[in-house]
């Protein structure tokens, strides 16, 4: 799936989108082996033969203020991509998540007669409900990864299909904790905490220092704790610098990637809000969800929130099954206390963990569908 011709154009804007898009590409290749795919993508897409005209990390920016800093470059990339696709239209365009980038691009392409599909529905049920009208005008079909979404879009005249969540088949229903610990050279016994501060540069700046300060407190309270921190390779050097500055190099094992191994190995995870929280749920792990961003970005974000939850496990459960500590509430002391609470050695905590794992197992079953096949079938219908 490489070369000058482009049958399917795709844009995936960050690490999670790259993984989702790669699975879809595998399905497209099975149905249309001679199709060429190109656009904006990451290493997982490129492994499927995708021609990345720009790398996906160019779009991996979160928060209003952070986007403004990169606005000129991002708009320039979108304009160049639009002009290139309008000059040589693909059969179909698939925007993978990244709605701020993809929806307007989809509108321009649809107006020019290109079939447009959006994979991973914008969370209009959580915030920015005004986007539903934009989606109706700009998108031919929405591929939904949560089961309640198609009915919502169909009520607004938008064709939509539930395709399952592509992460669900990738994660074992019964993760092998012992094997993961052996692979990471972690102690077979003793509590392990996975620290996942996010995959964006802004998250490393805003979230990681709080997480590391919480690690210091947890280590003081429980010296036997082991800590692993999976790092996105592009940010590994920056993450290791933060760990050194916190004097935690001998305490926190920084891994190159391997987030799934870390989640399989751990007993609890301190984790930044985002797709990784759903991965943690699929690994059946207790967690503390946290986030911190530029204060102006936070104020603007707060005004558009429609639900009291930001973490996907809580949103899907429609209740706080795991704690969320956001912005000013995400103090090192509070993060440490909430994380250690999952490790308490008493019957009540054991029952709390078991109940959570049962809920996460049921969620896993709901999300586990043949995503690539269902998504490809939907795209075939769009193309007639």
CSV table of C-alpha atoms in Angstrom, one decimal:
chain,number,residue,atom,x,y,z
A,1,UNK,CA,0.0,0.0,0.0
A,2,UNK,CA,2.6,2.6,-1.0
A,3,UNK,CA,3.4,4.7,-4.0
A,4,UNK,CA,2.3,7.9,-5.7
A,5,UNK,CA,-1.4,6.9,-6.3
A,6,UNK,CA,-3.7,7.4,-3.3
A,7,UNK,CA,-6.9,5.4,-3.2
A,8,UNK,CA,-7.6,6.0,0.5
A,9,UNK,CA,-6.3,9.1,2.2
A,10,UNK,CA,-6.1,9.0,6.0
A,11,UNK,CA,-5.2,11.4,8.9
A,12,UNK,CA,-4.3,10.1,12.3
A,13,UNK,CA,-3.2,12.7,14.8
A,14,UNK,CA,-1.5,10.9,17.7
A,15,UNK,CA,-0.2,7.6,19.0
A,16,UNK,CA,-3.6,6.1,19.7
A,17,UNK,CA,-5.0,7.2,16.4
A,18,UNK,CA,-2.0,5.6,14.6
A,19,UNK,CA,-2.8,2.2,16.3
A,20,UNK,CA,-6.5,2.4,15.4
A,21,UNK,CA,-5.8,3.4,11.8
A,22,UNK,CA,-3.3,0.6,11.4
A,23,UNK,CA,-5.9,-2.0,12.2
A,24,UNK,CA,-8.3,-0.4,9.7
A,25,UNK,CA,-5.5,-0.4,7.0
A,26,UNK,CA,-5.1,-4.2,7.6
A,27,UNK,CA,-8.8,-4.6,6.9
A,28,UNK,CA,-8.7,-2.4,3.8
A,29,UNK,CA,-5.7,-4.3,2.4
A,30,UNK,CA,-7.6,-7.6,2.7
A,31,UNK,CA,-10.6,-6.3,0.8
A,32,UNK,CA,-8.7,-4.1,-1.7
A,33,UNK,CA,-5.1,-5.4,-1.9
A,34,UNK,CA,-4.0,-3.0,-4.7
A,35,UNK,CA,-5.2,0.1,-2.9
A,36,UNK,CA,-2.6,2.7,-2.0
A,37,UNK,CA,-3.0,4.6,1.3
A,38,UNK,CA,-1.4,8.0,2.1
A,39,UNK,CA,-1.7,11.1,4.2
A,40,UNK,CA,-0.7,11.8,7.9
A,41,UNK,CA,0.2,8.8,10.0
A,42,UNK,CA,2.6,7.1,12.4
A,43,UNK,CA,4.8,4.1,12.6
A,44,UNK,CA,2.0,1.5,13.0
A,45,UNK,CA,0.3,2.8,9.9
A,46,UNK,CA,3.6,2.8,8.0
A,47,UNK,CA,4.1,-0.8,9.0
A,48,UNK,CA,0.9,-1.5,7.0
A,49,UNK,CA,2.4,0.1,3.9
A,50,UNK,CA,1.0,3.6,4.6
A,51,UNK,CA,2.8,6.5,2.8
A,52,UNK,CA,3.1,9.1,5.6
A,53,UNK,CA,3.4,12.5,3.9
A,54,UNK,CA,3.6,14.0,7.4
A,55,UNK,CA,4.2,12.2,10.7
A,56,UNK,CA,1.2,12.0,13.0
A,57,UNK,CA,3.1,13.6,15.9
A,58,UNK,CA,2.8,16.9,14.1
A,59,UNK,CA,-0.8,17.0,15.2
A,60,UNK,CA,-0.4,15.6,18.7
A,61,UNK,CA,-1.2,18.8,20.5
A,62,UNK,CA,-3.8,19.2,23.3
A,63,UNK,CA,-5.3,22.3,24.9
A,64,UNK,CA,-6.3,25.6,23.5
A,65,UNK,CA,-3.1,27.4,24.4
A,66,UNK,CA,-0.9,24.6,23.2
A,67,UNK,CA,-2.8,24.5,19.9
A,68,UNK,CA,-2.4,28.2,19.4
A,69,UNK,CA,1.4,27.9,19.7
A,70,UNK,CA,1.4,25.4,16.8
A,71,UNK,CA,-1.5,26.9,14.9
A,72,UNK,CA,0.3,28.2,11.9
A,73,UNK,CA,2.2,25.0,11.3
A,74,UNK,CA,-0.9,22.8,11.7
A,75,UNK,CA,-3.0,25.0,9.4
A,76,UNK,CA,-0.3,25.0,6.9
A,77,UNK,CA,-0.1,21.2,6.9
A,78,UNK,CA,-3.9,21.0,6.5
A,79,UNK,CA,-3.9,23.4,3.6
A,80,UNK,CA,-1.1,21.5,1.8
A,81,UNK,CA,-2.9,18.2,2.4
A,82,UNK,CA,-6.2,19.5,1.2
A,83,UNK,CA,-4.7,21.0,-2.0
A,84,UNK,CA,-2.9,17.7,-2.7
A,85,UNK,CA,-6.0,15.6,-2.3
A,86,UNK,CA,-8.2,18.0,-4.3
A,87,UNK,CA,-5.7,17.9,-7.1
A,88,UNK,CA,-5.7,14.1,-7.1
A,89,UNK,CA,-8.9,13.0,-5.3
A,90,UNK,CA,-8.8,9.6,-3.4
A,91,UNK,CA,-11.7,7.2,-3.5
A,92,UNK,CA,-12.4,7.8,0.1
A,93,UNK,CA,-11.0,9.9,3.0
A,94,UNK,CA,-10.9,8.5,6.5
A,95,UNK,CA,-10.2,11.0,9.3
A,96,UNK,CA,-9.1,9.1,12.4
A,97,UNK,CA,-10.1,11.0,15.5
A,98,UNK,CA,-8.4,14.5,15.6
A,99,UNK,CA,-11.7,16.2,14.9
A,100,UNK,CA,-10.4,19.8,15.0
A,101,UNK,CA,-8.1,18.9,12.1
A,102,UNK,CA,-10.2,16.4,10.2
A,103,UNK,CA,-13.8,17.8,10.2
A,104,UNK,CA,-13.1,20.9,8.2
A,105,UNK,CA,-10.8,18.9,5.8
A,106,UNK,CA,-13.7,16.4,5.4
A,107,UNK,CA,-16.0,19.2,4.6
A,108,UNK,CA,-13.8,20.5,1.8
A,109,UNK,CA,-13.3,17.0,0.3
A,110,UNK,CA,-17.0,16.0,0.5
A,111,UNK,CA,-17.9,19.2,-1.3
A,112,UNK,CA,-15.5,18.1,-4.1
A,113,UNK,CA,-17.2,14.7,-4.3
A,114,UNK,CA,-14.9,12.6,-2.2
A,115,UNK,CA,-16.5,10.1,0.1
A,116,UNK,CA,-15.7,11.0,3.7
A,117,UNK,CA,-15.6,8.7,6.8
A,118,UNK,CA,-14.8,9.7,10.3
A,119,UNK,CA,-13.4,6.9,12.5
A,120,UNK,CA,-13.8,7.5,16.3
A,121,UNK,CA,-16.8,9.7,16.7
A,122,UNK,CA,-16.2,13.1,18.3
A,123,UNK,CA,-17.5,12.9,21.9
A,124,UNK,CA,-20.5,15.2,21.3
A,125,UNK,CA,-22.2,13.4,24.2
A,126,UNK,CA,-19.4,14.7,26.5
A,127,UNK,CA,-18.7,18.2,25.3
A,128,UNK,CA,-19.0,20.5,22.3
A,129,UNK,CA,-22.5,19.3,21.2
A,130,UNK,CA,-22.5,22.0,18.4
A,131,UNK,CA,-20.2,19.7,16.5
A,132,UNK,CA,-23.1,17.4,15.6
A,133,UNK,CA,-24.2,19.8,12.9
A,134,UNK,CA,-20.7,20.1,11.5
A,135,UNK,CA,-20.5,16.3,11.3
A,136,UNK,CA,-23.8,16.1,9.5
A,137,UNK,CA,-22.6,18.5,6.8
A,138,UNK,CA,-19.1,17.2,6.4
A,139,UNK,CA,-19.2,13.4,6.9
A,140,UNK,CA,-20.8,10.6,4.9
A,141,UNK,CA,-20.4,8.0,7.6
A,142,UNK,CA,-19.2,7.8,11.2
A,143,UNK,CA,-17.4,4.7,12.6
A,144,UNK,CA,-18.3,4.5,16.3
A,145,UNK,CA,-16.2,2.7,18.9
A,146,UNK,CA,-18.7,2.9,21.7
A,147,UNK,CA,-22.1,1.0,21.4
A,148,UNK,CA,-24.3,3.9,22.5
A,149,UNK,CA,-23.1,6.3,19.8
A,150,UNK,CA,-24.8,5.2,16.5
A,151,UNK,CA,-28.3,5.9,17.8
A,152,UNK,CA,-27.3,9.4,18.9
A,153,UNK,CA,-25.9,10.2,15.4
A,154,UNK,CA,-28.8,8.5,13.5
A,155,UNK,CA,-31.2,10.8,15.4
A,156,UNK,CA,-29.5,13.7,13.7
A,157,UNK,CA,-29.6,12.1,10.2
A,158,UNK,CA,-26.0,10.9,10.3
A,159,UNK,CA,-25.2,7.4,9.1
A,160,UNK,CA,-23.1,5.6,11.7
A,161,UNK,CA,-22.0,2.1,12.5
A,162,UNK,CA,-20.7,0.6,15.8
A,163,UNK,CA,-17.5,-1.2,14.9
A,164,UNK,CA,-16.3,-2.1,18.4
A,165,UNK,CA,-13.1,-0.7,20.0
A,166,UNK,CA,-10.0,-1.8,18.1
A,167,UNK,CA,-8.0,-2.1,21.4
A,168,UNK,CA,-10.3,-4.7,22.8
A,169,UNK,CA,-9.1,-7.7,20.6
A,170,UNK,CA,-5.5,-6.6,21.2
A,171,UNK,CA,-5.7,-7.1,25.0
A,172,UNK,CA,-6.1,-10.5,26.6
A,173,UNK,CA,-9.3,-10.9,28.6
A,174,UNK,CA,-7.1,-12.5,31.3
A,175,UNK,CA,-3.7,-10.6,31.2
A,176,UNK,CA,-0.7,-12.7,32.4
A,177,UNK,CA,0.7,-10.5,35.1
A,178,UNK,CA,3.5,-13.0,36.0
A,179,UNK,CA,4.7,-13.2,32.4
A,180,UNK,CA,4.6,-9.4,32.0
A,181,UNK,CA,6.7,-8.9,35.2
A,182,UNK,CA,9.2,-11.5,34.0
A,183,UNK,CA,9.5,-9.8,30.6
A,184,UNK,CA,10.1,-6.4,32.4
A,185,UNK,CA,12.5,-7.9,34.9
A,186,UNK,CA,10.2,-6.9,37.8
A,187,UNK,CA,9.8,-8.7,41.1
A,188,UNK,CA,7.3,-11.6,40.9
A,189,UNK,CA,5.9,-10.6,44.2
A,190,UNK,CA,5.4,-7.1,45.7
A,191,UNK,CA,3.2,-4.2,44.5
A,192,UNK,CA,4.0,-2.5,41.1
A,193,UNK,CA,2.6,0.9,40.1
A,194,UNK,CA,2.5,1.9,36.4
A,195,UNK,CA,2.9,5.6,35.9
A,196,UNK,CA,1.4,6.8,32.6
A,197,UNK,CA,1.7,10.6,32.2
A,198,UNK,CA,0.5,10.8,28.6
A,199,UNK,CA,2.0,10.8,25.1
A,200,UNK,CA,2.1,14.6,24.4
A,201,UNK,CA,4.8,17.1,25.1
A,202,UNK,CA,2.4,19.3,27.0
A,203,UNK,CA,1.4,16.4,29.2
A,204,UNK,CA,5.0,15.7,30.1
A,205,UNK,CA,5.4,19.4,31.1
A,206,UNK,CA,2.1,19.6,33.1
A,207,UNK,CA,1.3,16.1,34.3
A,208,UNK,CA,4.6,14.3,34.8
A,209,UNK,CA,6.1,16.5,37.5
A,210,UNK,CA,2.9,16.0,39.6
A,211,UNK,CA,3.1,12.3,39.1
A,212,UNK,CA,6.7,12.1,40.0
A,213,UNK,CA,6.1,14.1,43.2
A,214,UNK,CA,3.3,11.6,44.0
A,215,UNK,CA,5.8,8.8,43.4
A,216,UNK,CA,8.1,10.3,46.0
A,217,UNK,CA,5.3,10.3,48.5
A,218,UNK,CA,4.2,6.8,47.7
A,219,UNK,CA,7.8,5.6,48.0
A,220,UNK,CA,8.2,7.2,51.4
A,221,UNK,CA,5.0,5.5,52.6
A,222,UNK,CA,5.6,2.1,50.9
A,223,UNK,CA,9.4,1.6,50.3
A,224,UNK,CA,8.7,-1.8,48.7
A,225,UNK,CA,6.8,-0.3,45.8
A,226,UNK,CA,8.2,-0.8,42.3
A,227,UNK,CA,7.4,1.9,39.6
A,228,UNK,CA,7.4,1.6,35.8
A,229,UNK,CA,6.9,4.5,33.4
A,230,UNK,CA,6.3,3.6,29.7
A,231,UNK,CA,7.7,6.5,27.6
A,232,UNK,CA,6.7,7.4,24.0
A,233,UNK,CA,10.1,7.0,22.3
A,234,UNK,CA,10.1,10.6,20.9
A,235,UNK,CA,9.7,11.9,24.5
A,236,UNK,CA,11.9,9.4,26.3
A,237,UNK,CA,14.9,11.7,26.8
A,238,UNK,CA,12.7,14.4,28.1
A,239,UNK,CA,10.9,12.0,30.5
A,240,UNK,CA,14.2,10.6,31.7
A,241,UNK,CA,15.4,14.2,32.4
A,242,UNK,CA,12.3,14.9,34.6
A,243,UNK,CA,13.0,11.6,36.5
A,244,UNK,CA,16.6,12.6,37.1
A,245,UNK,CA,15.6,16.0,38.3
A,246,UNK,CA,13.2,14.4,40.7
A,247,UNK,CA,16.0,12.2,42.0
A,248,UNK,CA,14.0,9.1,41.1
A,249,UNK,CA,16.3,7.4,38.6
A,250,UNK,CA,16.9,4.5,41.0
A,251,UNK,CA,13.1,4.3,41.8
A,252,UNK,CA,11.3,4.7,38.5
A,253,UNK,CA,12.0,2.3,35.6
A,254,UNK,CA,11.5,4.3,32.4
A,255,UNK,CA,10.5,1.9,29.6
A,256,UNK,CA,10.8,2.6,25.8
A,257,UNK,CA,7.1,2.2,24.9
A,258,UNK,CA,5.8,-1.1,26.4
A,259,UNK,CA,2.7,0.5,27.9
A,260,UNK,CA,0.8,-2.7,27.5
A,261,UNK,CA,3.5,-4.7,29.3
A,262,UNK,CA,3.5,-2.1,32.1
A,263,UNK,CA,-0.3,-2.3,32.5
A,264,UNK,CA,-0.3,-6.1,32.5
A,265,UNK,CA,2.5,-6.1,35.1
A,266,UNK,CA,1.1,-3.5,37.5
A,267,UNK,CA,-1.3,-3.7,40.4
A,268,UNK,CA,-2.5,-0.1,40.0
A,269,UNK,CA,-1.8,2.7,37.6
A,270,UNK,CA,-1.6,6.5,38.0
A,271,UNK,CA,-2.7,7.6,34.6
A,272,UNK,CA,-3.4,10.7,32.5
A,273,UNK,CA,-6.9,11.0,31.1
A,274,UNK,CA,-7.1,9.8,27.5
A,275,UNK,CA,-7.3,6.5,25.5
A,276,UNK,CA,-4.8,4.9,27.9
A,277,UNK,CA,-7.4,4.9,30.6
A,278,UNK,CA,-9.5,2.5,28.5
A,279,UNK,CA,-6.5,0.3,27.9
A,280,UNK,CA,-6.0,0.2,31.7
A,281,UNK,CA,-9.7,-0.9,32.0
A,282,UNK,CA,-9.2,-3.6,29.4
A,283,UNK,CA,-6.2,-4.8,31.4
A,284,UNK,CA,-8.7,-4.9,34.4
A,285,UNK,CA,-6.4,-2.7,36.4
A,286,UNK,CA,-7.5,-0.3,39.2
A,287,UNK,CA,-6.4,3.3,38.4
A,288,UNK,CA,-6.4,6.9,39.5
A,289,UNK,CA,-7.1,9.2,36.5
A,290,UNK,CA,-5.5,12.6,36.6
A,291,UNK,CA,-5.0,15.6,34.4
A,292,UNK,CA,-3.4,19.0,34.5
A,293,UNK,CA,-3.1,21.6,31.7
A,294,UNK,CA,-2.5,25.3,31.1
A,295,UNK,CA,-5.0,27.2,33.3
A,296,UNK,CA,-6.7,29.0,30.4
A,297,UNK,CA,-7.1,25.8,28.4
A,298,UNK,CA,-8.7,24.3,31.6
A,299,UNK,CA,-11.1,27.1,32.0
A,300,UNK,CA,-12.2,26.9,28.4
A,301,UNK,CA,-12.5,23.1,28.6
A,302,UNK,CA,-14.6,23.3,31.7
A,303,UNK,CA,-17.2,25.5,30.1
A,304,UNK,CA,-17.8,22.9,27.3
A,305,UNK,CA,-18.1,19.8,29.5
A,306,UNK,CA,-21.5,18.1,29.5
A,307,UNK,CA,-20.7,15.3,31.9
A,308,UNK,CA,-19.1,15.1,35.3
A,309,UNK,CA,-16.5,12.5,34.1
A,310,UNK,CA,-13.5,12.8,31.8
A,311,UNK,CA,-12.1,9.3,32.1
A,312,UNK,CA,-13.4,6.8,29.6
A,313,UNK,CA,-14.0,4.0,32.2
A,314,UNK,CA,-16.2,6.4,34.2
A,315,UNK,CA,-18.0,7.7,31.1
A,316,UNK,CA,-18.8,4.2,29.9
A,317,UNK,CA,-19.9,3.2,33.4
A,318,UNK,CA,-21.8,6.5,33.9
A,319,UNK,CA,-20.4,6.8,37.4
A,320,UNK,CA,-17.1,7.2,39.2
A,321,UNK,CA,-15.9,3.7,39.3
A,322,UNK,CA,-12.3,5.0,39.6
A,323,UNK,CA,-11.2,8.4,41.1
A,324,UNK,CA,-10.5,11.4,38.9
A,325,UNK,CA,-8.2,14.2,40.2
A,326,UNK,CA,-8.2,17.1,37.7
A,327,UNK,CA,-6.3,20.4,37.6
A,328,UNK,CA,-6.0,21.9,41.1
A,329,UNK,CA,-7.3,18.6,42.7
A,330,UNK,CA,-4.3,16.8,41.1
A,331,UNK,CA,-1.9,17.5,44.0
A,332,UNK,CA,0.9,15.1,44.7
A,333,UNK,CA,-0.5,14.3,48.1
A,334,UNK,CA,-4.0,13.5,46.7
A,335,UNK,CA,-2.6,11.5,43.8
A,336,UNK,CA,-0.4,9.4,46.2
A,337,UNK,CA,-3.3,8.8,48.7
A,338,UNK,CA,-5.7,7.7,46.0
A,339,UNK,CA,-3.2,5.4,44.3
A,340,UNK,CA,-2.1,3.8,47.6
A,341,UNK,CA,-5.8,3.3,48.6
A,342,UNK,CA,-6.0,0.6,45.8
A,343,UNK,CA,-3.1,-1.2,47.4
A,344,UNK,CA,-4.4,-1.4,51.0
A,345,UNK,CA,-4.2,-4.9,52.5
A,346,UNK,CA,-7.7,-5.4,53.8
A,347,UNK,CA,-10.9,-7.2,52.8
A,348,UNK,CA,-12.8,-4.1,51.8
A,349,UNK,CA,-10.1,-3.1,49.3
A,350,UNK,CA,-9.9,-6.6,47.9
A,351,UNK,CA,-13.6,-6.7,47.3
A,352,UNK,CA,-13.5,-3.2,45.7
A,353,UNK,CA,-10.8,-4.4,43.3
A,354,UNK,CA,-12.6,-7.6,42.5
A,355,UNK,CA,-15.8,-5.7,41.8
A,356,UNK,CA,-14.0,-3.3,39.5
A,357,UNK,CA,-12.3,-6.1,37.6
A,358,UNK,CA,-15.7,-7.8,37.0
A,359,UNK,CA,-17.1,-4.5,35.5
A,360,UNK,CA,-14.1,-4.1,33.3
A,361,UNK,CA,-14.4,-7.7,32.1
A,362,UNK,CA,-18.0,-7.0,31.1
A,363,UNK,CA,-16.9,-3.8,29.3
A,364,UNK,CA,-14.2,-5.8,27.5
A,365,UNK,CA,-16.8,-8.2,26.1
A,366,UNK,CA,-19.0,-5.3,24.9
A,367,UNK,CA,-16.1,-3.6,23.1
A,368,UNK,CA,-14.6,-6.7,21.5
A,369,UNK,CA,-15.9,-6.8,17.9
A,370,UNK,CA,-14.2,-7.6,14.5
A,371,UNK,CA,-13.5,-3.9,14.1
A,372,UNK,CA,-11.4,-3.9,10.9
A,373,UNK,CA,-14.0,-6.1,9.1
A,374,UNK,CA,-17.0,-4.0,10.3
A,375,UNK,CA,-15.3,-0.7,9.4
A,376,UNK,CA,-14.3,-2.0,6.0
A,377,UNK,CA,-17.9,-3.2,5.4
A,378,UNK,CA,-19.2,0.3,6.2
A,379,UNK,CA,-16.7,1.9,3.9
A,380,UNK,CA,-17.7,-0.4,1.1
A,381,UNK,CA,-21.3,0.7,1.6
A,382,UNK,CA,-20.3,4.3,1.5
A,383,UNK,CA,-18.5,3.6,-1.8
A,384,UNK,CA,-21.6,1.8,-3.2
